[in-house]
Amino acid sequence: MSRRVVRQSKFRHVFGQPVKADQMYEDIRVSKVTWDSSFCAVNPKFVAIIVESGGGGAFMVLPLAKTGRVDKNHPLVTGHTAPVLDIDWCPHNDNVIASASEDTTVMVWQIPDYVPVRNITEPVVTLEGHSKRVGIISWHPTARNVLLSAGCDNLVILWNVGTGEMLLVLEDMHTDLIYNVGWNRNGSLLVTTCKDKKVRVIDPRKQQVVAEKTKPHDGARPIRAIFMADGKIFTTGFSKMSERQLGLWD
């Protein structure tokens, strides 16, 4: 006779209070693409949300100052020929956002302060260099016009957005799908996690892996890592029993 054991949750009796209708956005058709992404990005002016769209990929930009029900015909940012997988606001200009897509391209967009009357369809620049879908983008924290992209071709590319040219390509460093990429505070190092269960610290200028940790978490589910302000690395993952784990590494 077997007995089923149910793992107790610390949050099973915790209930949240929903905000009022005039303090949230309603009627947004968030993308249903199966990709490990937050599907949104926010800065001091706008919130951008990847949405369902026929005939290609799109995302919606909404001003933070205006909440409530979103018109079903609200203009979108369109231009990709396949679903958008990631978006990231430029830290140096609140009106500039980048998008990455299954169509293997990265696009950079200029968002006006006013709400446009029609879809935004022309990017400032289109970056082409990946051979498979691009699922990760991240602006350099201190250098202007420098954007990072990582694709399912296991490449990490740094771009000069001003010229549309590749600054460098980090190849032969990842043997499998890249789960996430993060900069340290001054942009001198990268931390990456990969399906091969390794966390790597990379010096992009030297194009070298300067530190590596195998299996920081034993579970099969994806691992994520970020740099802390003091230079330590914070990771999230799972145990073999699918229990959530957190890690802090020197």
Backbone as JSON, one array per atom type, in Angstrom:
{
  "sequence": "MSRRVVRQSKFRHVFGQPVKADQMYEDIRVSKVTWDSSFCAVNPKFVAIIVESGGGGAFMVLPLAKTGRVDKNHPLVTGHTAPVLDIDWCPHNDNVIASASEDTTVMVWQIPDYVPVRNITEPVVTLEGHSKRVGIISWHPTARNVLLSAGCDNLVILWNVGTGEMLLVLEDMHTDLIYNVGWNRNGSLLVTTCKDKKVRVIDPRKQQVVAEKTKPHDGARPIRAIFMADGKIFTTGFSKMSERQLGLWD",
  "N": [[0.85, -1.19, 0.0], [0.66, 2.13, -0.96], [1.41, 5.46, 0.05], [0.41, 8.69, -0.65], [2.37, 11.54, -0.69], [2.03, 14.89, -0.01], [3.6, 17.86, -0.7], [3.91, 20.46, 1.57], [2.93, 23.82, 1.19], [4.3, 26.99, 1.93], [2.81, 29.13, 1.36], [0.14, 28.63, 1.03], [-2.06, 29.6, 2.39], [-2.03, 32.27, 1.96], [-3.32, 35.27, 0.8], [-3.88, 37.62, -1.76], [-4.7, 41.1, -2.26], [-6.53, 42.4, -4.81], [-5.71, 45.19, -6.96], [-7.39, 48.33, -7.6], [-9.5, 48.95, -10.46], [-8.75, 51.25, -11.84], [-6.08, 51.38, -11.41], [-4.63, 49.58, -12.8], [-3.77, 47.75, -15.84], [-6.01, 46.6, -18.3], [-7.44, 44.03, -20.44], [-5.33, 43.17, -22.13], [-3.76, 41.23, -24.5], [-1.61, 39.1, -23.74], [1.39, 37.61, -24.97], [1.45, 34.15, -25.89], [3.57, 32.59, -26.41], [5.81, 29.89, -26.02], [8.28, 30.46, -24.2], [11.0, 31.19, -22.04], [10.55, 33.91, -20.57], [9.97, 37.23, -19.28], [8.2, 38.72, -20.67], [7.64, 41.41, -20.53], [8.69, 44.83, -20.04], [9.9, 47.64, -18.24], [10.27, 51.17, -17.73], [11.06, 54.5, -16.46], [9.07, 55.91, -17.87], [7.42, 54.27, -19.53], [5.61, 51.13, -19.94], [6.29, 48.13, -21.55], [4.86, 45.45, -23.34], [4.9, 42.18, -24.53], [2.78, 40.95, -27.0], [-0.01, 39.0, -28.33], [-0.16, 38.56, -31.82], [-1.24, 38.62, -35.14], [0.33, 37.4, -38.11], [3.02, 37.91, -37.55], [5.45, 39.2, -35.16], [4.86, 41.25, -32.24], [4.79, 44.05, -29.95], [3.39, 45.95, -27.25], [3.3, 49.33, -26.2], [2.77, 51.21, -23.36], [1.9, 54.2, -21.64], [3.05, 54.93, -18.34], [1.65, 56.73, -16.88], [-0.98, 56.53, -17.57], [-3.45, 54.42, -16.86], [-5.79, 51.61, -16.81], [-8.51, 50.31, -18.84], [-7.41, 48.9, -21.87], [-7.6, 49.91, -25.18], [-8.78, 47.8, -27.77], [-7.79, 48.29, -30.26], [-5.41, 49.53, -29.87], [-2.37, 51.04, -30.88], [0.42, 49.08, -32.03], [3.86, 47.97, -31.75], [5.3, 46.84, -34.47], [6.95, 44.67, -36.84], [8.7, 42.57, -36.82], [8.85, 39.33, -38.32], [8.13, 37.05, -37.08], [7.21, 35.65, -33.83], [7.88, 37.88, -31.07], [10.38, 37.55, -28.62], [11.85, 38.69, -26.54], [12.28, 41.83, -24.85], [13.84, 45.01, -24.19], [14.43, 47.97, -22.47], [16.41, 50.83, -23.25], [18.97, 51.88, -21.06], [19.96, 54.43, -21.16], [18.35, 56.09, -22.58], [15.07, 56.82, -22.38], [13.22, 56.54, -24.38], [13.93, 54.63, -26.15], [13.9, 51.29, -27.23], [14.72, 47.82, -27.45], [14.11, 44.84, -29.35], [13.85, 41.27, -29.59], [13.6, 38.36, -31.65], [11.93, 35.38, -32.94], [12.45, 35.39, -35.61], [15.13, 35.61, -36.03], [16.29, 38.11, -35.88], [17.3, 41.27, -34.37], [15.76, 44.23, -33.34], [15.79, 47.78, -33.05], [13.99, 50.41, -31.58], [12.43, 53.65, -31.76], [10.48, 55.28, -29.5], [7.77, 57.45, -29.38], [6.86, 60.26, -27.22], [4.18, 60.83, -27.19], [1.0, 59.1, -27.68], [0.92, 57.07, -30.45], [-1.06, 57.15, -33.5], [-1.22, 55.07, -35.21], [0.19, 51.8, -35.97], [3.64, 51.31, -35.08], [6.04, 50.69, -37.36], [8.55, 50.87, -38.48], [11.76, 50.2, -37.64], [14.57, 51.76, -35.94], [17.02, 50.6, -36.42], [17.97, 47.45, -37.78], [19.33, 44.48, -36.65], [21.29, 41.95, -37.82], [22.61, 38.75, -37.59], [22.5, 36.42, -36.21], [21.82, 32.91, -36.61], [19.74, 31.41, -35.75], [16.72, 31.58, -33.75], [16.41, 34.48, -31.64], [16.59, 34.94, -28.28], [17.33, 36.47, -26.1], [18.13, 39.7, -25.01], [20.14, 42.49, -23.99], [20.98, 45.63, -22.81], [24.12, 47.36, -22.58], [25.28, 48.38, -19.4], [26.7, 50.78, -18.94], [28.04, 51.77, -21.23], [27.17, 53.64, -24.05], [24.93, 52.88, -26.75], [25.58, 50.19, -27.0], [24.64, 46.92, -27.35], [23.65, 43.69, -26.28], [23.07, 40.44, -27.58], [21.69, 37.15, -27.45], [21.39, 33.97, -28.88], [19.61, 31.01, -30.09], [21.51, 29.75, -31.51], [23.63, 29.47, -29.92], [25.34, 31.61, -29.69], [26.74, 34.65, -28.45], [26.38, 37.98, -29.1], [27.79, 41.2, -29.37], [26.69, 44.41, -30.14], [27.13, 47.44, -32.03], [24.87, 49.77, -31.86], [24.57, 52.22, -33.02], [25.85, 52.1, -35.5], [25.03, 49.7, -36.48], [26.67, 47.53, -36.61], [28.51, 44.5, -35.8], [30.27, 44.29, -32.78], [31.7, 42.33, -31.43], [31.83, 38.72, -31.39], [30.93, 36.15, -29.29], [31.79, 33.01, -29.38], [31.84, 29.38, -29.36], [31.81, 29.02, -26.63], [29.6, 28.19, -25.28], [27.95, 25.15, -25.05], [25.38, 24.44, -25.43], [21.88, 25.43, -25.29], [21.53, 28.81, -24.32], [20.45, 30.09, -21.28], [20.22, 32.49, -19.76], [21.62, 35.83, -19.64], [23.69, 38.18, -18.02], [24.91, 41.43, -17.12], [27.7, 42.68, -15.17], [28.04, 45.36, -12.73], [29.52, 47.5, -13.89], [29.75, 46.7, -16.46], [31.94, 45.2, -17.29], [32.11, 42.47, -17.13], [30.38, 39.4, -17.92], [27.74, 37.24, -16.87], [26.58, 34.0, -17.49], [24.04, 31.49, -17.93], [23.43, 28.08, -18.8], [22.07, 25.36, -20.74], [23.71, 23.2, -20.41], [24.17, 23.02, -17.75], [26.01, 24.73, -16.56], [27.39, 27.63, -15.01], [28.81, 30.5, -16.22], [31.39, 32.94, -16.06], [32.28, 35.6, -18.0], [34.77, 37.46, -19.64], [34.22, 39.9, -21.8], [35.92, 41.55, -23.31], [38.4, 40.26, -23.41], [37.43, 37.99, -24.46], [37.12, 35.56, -23.1], [36.39, 32.82, -20.88], [36.4, 33.39, -17.56], [35.74, 32.31, -15.14], [34.01, 29.44, -13.84], [31.25, 27.42, -12.98], [30.03, 24.27, -12.34], [26.93, 22.68, -12.26], [25.47, 24.33, -10.18], [22.98, 24.06, -9.14], [21.15, 21.08, -8.75], [18.85, 20.25, -10.06], [16.79, 19.59, -13.02], [15.58, 21.7, -14.27], [15.64, 25.07, -15.75], [18.38, 27.27, -14.9], [19.03, 30.46, -13.46], [21.02, 33.46, -13.36], [22.48, 36.34, -11.82], [24.56, 39.27, -11.49], [25.41, 40.64, -8.35], [25.5, 43.84, -6.64], [27.89, 43.97, -5.22], [29.56, 42.34, -6.61], [29.3, 39.62, -6.22], [27.65, 36.54, -7.26], [24.32, 35.76, -7.81], [22.15, 33.04, -7.85], [19.32, 31.2, -9.11], [17.52, 28.17, -8.92], [16.72, 24.65, -9.01], [16.31, 21.79, -6.86], [17.0, 18.21, -7.05], [14.6, 17.2, -6.28], [12.83, 18.99, -7.2], [12.58, 21.27, -5.66], [12.61, 24.71, -4.94], [15.64, 26.56, -5.13], [18.1, 28.86, -3.9], [21.14, 30.56, -4.53], [24.31, 31.95, -3.53], [27.3, 33.19, -4.69], [30.86, 33.53, -4.67]],
  "CA": [[0.0, 0.0, 0.0], [1.47, 3.34, -1.05], [0.79, 6.66, 0.59], [0.8, 9.86, -1.41], [2.86, 12.63, 0.16], [1.84, 16.2, -0.62], [4.51, 18.84, -0.11], [3.21, 21.61, 2.11], [3.37, 25.12, 0.71], [4.29, 28.05, 2.94], [1.98, 30.24, 0.9], [-1.18, 28.12, 0.65], [-3.11, 30.38, 3.03], [-1.75, 33.69, 1.74], [-4.22, 35.8, -0.21], [-3.58, 38.99, -2.15], [-5.82, 42.01, -2.49], [-6.36, 43.01, -6.14], [-5.78, 46.65, -7.01], [-8.59, 48.86, -8.24], [-9.46, 48.92, -11.93], [-8.07, 52.43, -12.38], [-4.66, 51.29, -11.07], [-4.03, 48.48, -13.56], [-4.1, 47.67, -17.26], [-6.93, 45.49, -18.59], [-7.7, 43.63, -21.83], [-4.1, 43.02, -22.9], [-3.58, 39.84, -24.93], [-0.19, 38.79, -23.57], [1.86, 36.53, -25.83], [1.4, 32.78, -25.37], [4.73, 31.86, -26.92], [6.47, 29.09, -24.99], [9.67, 30.9, -24.05], [11.25, 31.6, -20.66], [10.72, 35.36, -20.61], [9.0, 37.97, -18.48], [7.27, 39.27, -21.66], [7.38, 42.82, -20.31], [9.83, 45.64, -19.61], [9.39, 48.92, -17.75], [11.23, 52.22, -17.41], [10.32, 55.56, -15.77], [8.0, 56.48, -18.68], [6.54, 53.33, -20.23], [5.69, 49.69, -19.79], [6.15, 47.44, -22.83], [4.36, 44.1, -23.13], [4.82, 41.37, -25.74], [1.37, 40.57, -27.15], [-0.41, 38.16, -29.45], [-0.31, 39.34, -33.04], [-1.28, 37.81, -36.35], [1.22, 37.79, -39.19], [4.35, 38.29, -37.1], [5.59, 39.5, -33.74], [4.56, 42.63, -31.87], [4.65, 44.37, -28.54], [2.6, 47.14, -26.99], [3.93, 50.28, -25.28], [1.75, 51.99, -22.66], [2.46, 55.16, -20.68], [2.79, 54.59, -16.95], [0.74, 57.72, -16.3], [-2.36, 56.27, -17.98], [-3.82, 53.02, -16.66], [-7.18, 51.31, -17.1], [-8.8, 49.4, -19.95], [-6.65, 49.21, -23.08], [-8.4, 49.77, -26.39], [-8.36, 46.64, -28.56], [-7.1, 48.78, -31.45], [-4.25, 50.33, -29.46], [-1.25, 50.81, -31.79], [1.46, 48.15, -31.62], [5.16, 48.07, -32.4], [5.37, 45.64, -35.31], [8.05, 44.7, -37.8], [9.25, 41.22, -36.87], [8.04, 38.39, -39.1], [7.84, 35.91, -36.2], [6.96, 36.15, -32.48], [8.9, 38.56, -30.26], [10.72, 36.72, -27.45], [12.4, 39.49, -25.44], [12.36, 43.28, -25.06], [14.65, 45.65, -23.15], [14.57, 49.42, -22.61], [17.76, 51.37, -23.15], [19.15, 52.58, -19.79], [20.46, 55.79, -21.39], [17.33, 56.86, -23.3], [13.8, 56.21, -22.02], [12.38, 56.4, -25.56], [14.53, 53.63, -27.05], [13.71, 49.92, -26.78], [15.16, 46.79, -28.39], [13.3, 43.62, -29.35], [14.46, 40.08, -30.19], [12.5, 37.58, -32.23], [12.15, 34.07, -33.56], [12.88, 35.57, -37.0], [16.61, 35.67, -35.93], [16.78, 39.49, -35.89], [17.1, 42.2, -33.26], [15.38, 45.54, -33.84], [15.82, 48.88, -32.09], [12.86, 51.27, -31.89], [12.28, 54.95, -31.1], [9.09, 55.4, -29.05], [7.45, 58.86, -29.11], [6.23, 60.54, -25.92], [2.72, 60.8, -27.38], [0.47, 57.81, -28.14], [0.76, 57.15, -31.91], [-2.4, 56.82, -33.99], [-1.13, 53.83, -35.97], [1.3, 50.94, -35.57], [5.02, 51.68, -35.4], [6.49, 49.57, -38.2], [9.91, 51.08, -38.98], [12.77, 50.3, -36.58], [15.72, 52.63, -36.19], [18.04, 49.74, -37.0], [17.77, 46.01, -37.69], [20.61, 43.82, -36.44], [21.23, 40.59, -38.35], [23.86, 38.04, -37.39], [22.19, 35.11, -35.66], [21.28, 31.95, -37.58], [18.54, 30.84, -35.16], [15.93, 32.58, -33.02], [17.12, 35.27, -30.63], [15.7, 34.95, -27.13], [17.85, 37.29, -25.0], [18.82, 40.96, -25.33], [20.45, 43.27, -22.79], [21.82, 46.8, -23.06], [25.28, 47.56, -21.72], [24.84, 49.29, -18.33], [27.41, 52.06, -18.89], [28.45, 52.24, -22.56], [26.04, 53.98, -24.91], [24.78, 52.24, -28.06], [26.09, 48.82, -27.01], [23.56, 45.98, -27.05], [24.01, 42.27, -26.32], [22.02, 39.49, -27.94], [22.06, 35.73, -27.36], [20.43, 33.22, -29.67], [19.6, 29.55, -30.01], [22.72, 29.25, -32.18], [24.63, 29.44, -28.84], [26.23, 32.75, -29.85], [26.49, 35.93, -27.8], [26.89, 39.02, -29.99], [27.72, 42.58, -28.93], [26.41, 45.26, -31.3], [27.13, 48.9, -32.01], [23.55, 50.11, -32.38], [24.69, 53.43, -33.83], [26.28, 51.77, -36.87], [24.44, 48.43, -36.89], [27.74, 46.55, -36.82], [28.93, 43.65, -34.69], [31.52, 44.64, -32.11], [32.39, 41.05, -31.24], [30.99, 37.53, -31.29], [31.45, 35.16, -28.35], [31.4, 31.69, -29.87], [32.56, 28.22, -28.81], [31.84, 29.1, -25.17], [28.42, 27.49, -24.77], [27.72, 23.92, -25.81], [23.94, 24.18, -25.54], [21.03, 26.61, -25.23], [21.82, 29.8, -23.28], [19.23, 30.41, -20.55], [20.17, 33.92, -19.47], [22.88, 36.57, -19.66], [23.6, 39.4, -17.22], [26.12, 42.24, -16.97], [28.0, 43.2, -13.84], [27.61, 46.74, -12.56], [30.19, 48.43, -14.81], [29.75, 46.14, -17.81], [33.22, 44.59, -17.65], [31.96, 41.02, -17.11], [29.07, 38.8, -18.15], [27.45, 35.93, -16.29], [25.61, 33.28, -18.31], [23.65, 30.13, -17.56], [23.3, 27.3, -20.02], [21.42, 24.05, -20.6], [24.73, 22.22, -20.0], [24.22, 23.1, -16.28], [27.16, 25.5, -16.12], [27.35, 29.08, -14.9], [30.09, 31.01, -16.7], [31.71, 34.37, -15.99], [33.01, 35.86, -19.24], [35.34, 38.78, -19.91], [33.97, 40.07, -23.24], [37.04, 42.18, -24.0], [39.38, 39.21, -23.66], [36.69, 36.89, -25.07], [37.53, 34.37, -22.35], [35.67, 32.41, -19.68], [37.34, 33.61, -16.46], [35.32, 31.47, -14.01], [32.98, 28.51, -14.27], [30.7, 26.56, -11.92], [29.18, 23.21, -12.87], [25.8, 22.24, -11.43], [25.19, 25.05, -8.93], [21.74, 23.44, -8.67], [21.13, 19.75, -9.34], [17.62, 19.98, -10.79], [16.85, 19.63, -14.48], [14.94, 22.91, -14.78], [16.61, 26.13, -16.05], [19.05, 28.07, -13.86], [19.26, 31.86, -13.8], [22.08, 34.07, -12.55], [22.72, 37.77, -11.98], [25.59, 39.87, -10.65], [25.01, 41.55, -7.3], [26.25, 45.09, -6.67], [29.22, 43.76, -4.65], [30.33, 41.45, -7.47], [28.91, 38.22, -6.04], [26.67, 36.06, -8.23], [23.13, 35.19, -7.2], [21.53, 32.1, -8.77], [18.09, 30.51, -8.74], [17.39, 26.88, -9.59], [15.9, 23.66, -8.33], [16.97, 20.56, -6.43], [16.53, 17.02, -7.77], [13.22, 16.99, -5.87], [12.09, 20.13, -7.74], [12.41, 22.32, -4.66], [13.28, 25.94, -5.32], [16.88, 26.84, -4.43], [18.79, 30.11, -4.14], [22.57, 30.43, -4.25], [25.14, 33.16, -3.57], [28.62, 32.67, -5.01], [31.96, 34.49, -4.84]],
  "C": [[0.89, 1.24, 0.0], [0.69, 4.53, -0.5], [1.31, 7.87, -0.17], [1.19, 10.98, -0.46], [2.72, 13.94, -0.61], [2.75, 17.2, 0.07], [3.73, 20.07, 0.33], [3.8, 22.91, 1.55], [3.28, 26.15, 1.83], [3.29, 29.15, 2.59], [0.54, 29.81, 0.6], [-2.32, 28.92, 1.27], [-2.86, 31.89, 2.92], [-2.62, 34.18, 0.59], [-3.87, 37.26, -0.49], [-4.84, 39.8, -2.36], [-5.63, 42.66, -3.85], [-6.48, 44.52, -6.09], [-7.06, 47.07, -7.71], [-8.39, 48.93, -9.75], [-8.69, 50.1, -12.51], [-6.57, 52.44, -12.05], [-3.96, 50.17, -11.82], [-4.42, 48.58, -15.02], [-4.98, 46.44, -17.48], [-7.03, 45.25, -20.09], [-6.44, 43.64, -22.7], [-3.92, 41.54, -23.24], [-2.08, 39.5, -24.91], [0.18, 37.58, -24.42], [1.8, 35.18, -25.12], [2.56, 31.94, -25.88], [5.42, 31.13, -25.77], [7.96, 29.43, -24.95], [9.84, 31.42, -22.64], [11.58, 33.09, -20.64], [9.68, 36.02, -19.72], [7.93, 38.61, -19.36], [6.9, 40.73, -21.4], [8.67, 43.51, -19.88], [9.29, 47.02, -19.24], [10.54, 49.88, -17.53], [10.46, 53.37, -16.76], [9.14, 56.15, -16.55], [6.95, 55.46, -19.12], [6.65, 51.92, -19.65], [5.45, 49.08, -21.17], [5.8, 45.99, -22.56], [4.3, 43.37, -24.47], [3.42, 40.78, -25.84], [1.18, 39.61, -28.31], [-0.63, 39.04, -30.68], [-0.31, 38.41, -34.24], [-0.29, 38.32, -37.39], [2.6, 38.22, -38.77], [4.37, 38.57, -35.62], [5.33, 40.96, -33.45], [4.62, 42.8, -30.36], [3.94, 45.71, -28.42], [3.34, 48.02, -25.99], [2.83, 51.16, -24.69], [2.41, 52.98, -21.71], [2.1, 54.78, -19.25], [1.75, 55.52, -16.33], [-0.72, 57.45, -16.63], [-2.66, 54.79, -17.87], [-5.29, 52.83, -17.01], [-7.33, 50.34, -18.25], [-8.06, 49.85, -21.21], [-7.52, 48.94, -24.3], [-7.88, 48.61, -27.24], [-7.63, 47.04, -29.84], [-5.9, 49.65, -31.1], [-3.07, 50.02, -30.38], [-0.18, 49.9, -31.18], [2.78, 48.53, -32.28], [5.36, 46.76, -33.16], [6.52, 45.78, -36.3], [8.72, 43.35, -37.91], [8.29, 40.3, -37.64], [7.7, 37.12, -38.33], [7.7, 36.46, -34.78], [8.16, 36.82, -31.82], [9.12, 37.75, -28.99], [11.25, 37.53, -26.27], [12.42, 40.95, -25.84], [13.15, 43.89, -23.91], [14.77, 47.14, -23.45], [16.02, 49.84, -22.48], [17.91, 52.13, -21.84], [19.58, 54.03, -19.94], [19.45, 56.67, -22.11], [15.99, 56.17, -23.09], [12.86, 56.03, -23.21], [12.9, 55.37, -26.55], [14.38, 52.24, -26.43], [14.19, 48.97, -27.86], [14.26, 45.57, -28.25], [14.04, 42.51, -30.07], [13.36, 39.12, -30.59], [12.94, 36.21, -32.71], [12.62, 34.21, -35.0], [14.39, 35.79, -37.13], [17.15, 37.1, -35.91], [16.55, 40.18, -34.55], [16.77, 43.55, -33.87], [15.41, 46.56, -32.71], [14.8, 49.93, -32.54], [12.93, 52.58, -31.12], [10.8, 55.12, -30.78], [8.79, 56.87, -28.75], [6.8, 59.04, -27.74], [4.71, 60.53, -26.01], [2.29, 59.41, -27.84], [0.25, 57.89, -29.65], [-0.64, 56.71, -32.33], [-2.4, 55.54, -34.81], [0.1, 53.04, -35.51], [2.65, 51.55, -35.94], [5.64, 50.49, -36.12], [7.94, 49.7, -38.67], [10.9, 51.19, -37.83], [13.87, 51.29, -36.95], [16.83, 51.84, -36.86], [17.62, 48.29, -36.81], [19.13, 45.33, -37.65], [20.49, 42.35, -36.85], [22.59, 39.92, -38.22], [23.67, 36.65, -36.81], [21.59, 34.22, -36.75], [20.02, 31.26, -37.06], [17.86, 31.92, -34.31], [16.73, 33.23, -31.9], [16.18, 35.45, -29.44], [16.13, 35.86, -26.0], [18.49, 38.55, -25.57], [19.04, 41.73, -24.03], [21.38, 44.42, -23.16], [23.0, 46.83, -22.1], [24.93, 48.61, -20.66], [25.52, 50.66, -18.33], [27.78, 52.62, -20.26], [27.23, 52.5, -23.44], [26.1, 53.2, -26.23], [25.37, 50.84, -28.14], [24.98, 47.89, -26.51], [24.06, 44.56, -27.21], [22.81, 41.46, -26.77], [22.56, 38.07, -27.82], [20.97, 34.92, -28.05], [20.52, 31.72, -29.45], [20.7, 28.92, -30.85], [23.9, 29.21, -31.21], [25.66, 30.55, -28.96], [25.77, 33.91, -28.97], [27.16, 36.99, -28.66], [26.73, 40.38, -29.32], [27.66, 43.47, -30.16], [26.7, 46.72, -31.0], [25.83, 49.33, -32.67], [23.62, 51.34, -33.28], [25.04, 53.14, -35.28], [25.63, 50.49, -37.39], [25.45, 47.32, -37.08], [27.99, 45.71, -35.57], [30.23, 44.18, -34.1], [32.36, 43.4, -31.87], [31.37, 39.93, -31.13], [31.67, 36.55, -30.33], [30.93, 33.8, -28.78], [32.27, 30.61, -29.23], [32.7, 28.29, -27.29], [30.69, 28.33, -24.54], [28.12, 26.3, -25.66], [26.25, 23.62, -26.03], [23.2, 25.51, -25.4], [21.39, 27.51, -24.05], [20.51, 30.2, -22.62], [19.12, 31.89, -20.21], [21.57, 34.51, -19.46], [22.69, 37.83, -18.83], [24.94, 40.09, -17.12], [26.42, 42.46, -15.49], [27.78, 44.71, -13.85], [28.24, 47.7, -13.56], [30.31, 47.87, -16.23], [31.06, 45.51, -18.24], [33.15, 43.07, -17.72], [30.52, 40.62, -17.42], [28.94, 37.53, -17.33], [26.38, 35.28, -17.15], [25.26, 31.95, -17.66], [23.25, 29.4, -18.83], [22.64, 25.96, -19.71], [22.41, 22.96, -20.21], [25.0, 22.25, -18.5], [25.46, 23.81, -15.76], [26.82, 26.98, -16.03], [28.74, 29.58, -15.27], [30.2, 32.5, -16.44], [32.66, 34.65, -17.16], [33.52, 37.3, -19.25], [35.17, 39.04, -21.4], [35.13, 40.71, -23.99], [38.12, 41.16, -24.35], [38.77, 38.02, -24.4], [37.11, 35.55, -24.45], [36.56, 34.1, -21.2], [36.66, 32.5, -18.52], [36.96, 32.83, -15.2], [34.15, 30.61, -14.47], [32.54, 27.65, -13.09], [29.76, 25.56, -12.56], [28.15, 22.78, -11.84], [25.68, 23.02, -10.11], [23.88, 24.59, -8.3], [21.57, 22.13, -9.44], [19.89, 19.45, -10.18], [17.77, 20.14, -12.29], [16.29, 20.92, -15.06], [15.96, 24.04, -14.93], [17.13, 26.87, -14.81], [19.17, 29.5, -14.37], [20.29, 32.45, -12.86], [22.17, 35.56, -12.85], [23.91, 38.17, -11.12], [24.93, 40.74, -9.59], [25.89, 42.8, -7.37], [27.68, 44.92, -6.15], [30.07, 42.79, -5.46], [30.04, 39.98, -7.28], [27.85, 37.85, -7.07], [25.54, 35.36, -7.49], [22.44, 34.29, -8.23], [20.21, 31.58, -8.21], [18.02, 29.22, -9.55], [16.55, 25.94, -8.76], [16.76, 22.47, -7.91], [16.45, 19.4, -7.28], [15.07, 16.71, -7.44], [12.31, 18.14, -6.29], [11.75, 21.17, -6.68], [13.21, 23.54, -5.08], [14.53, 26.16, -4.47], [17.43, 28.2, -4.84], [20.25, 29.92, -3.79], [23.28, 31.76, -4.35], [26.58, 32.7, -3.67], [29.63, 33.81, -5.13], [32.51, 34.38, -6.25]]
}
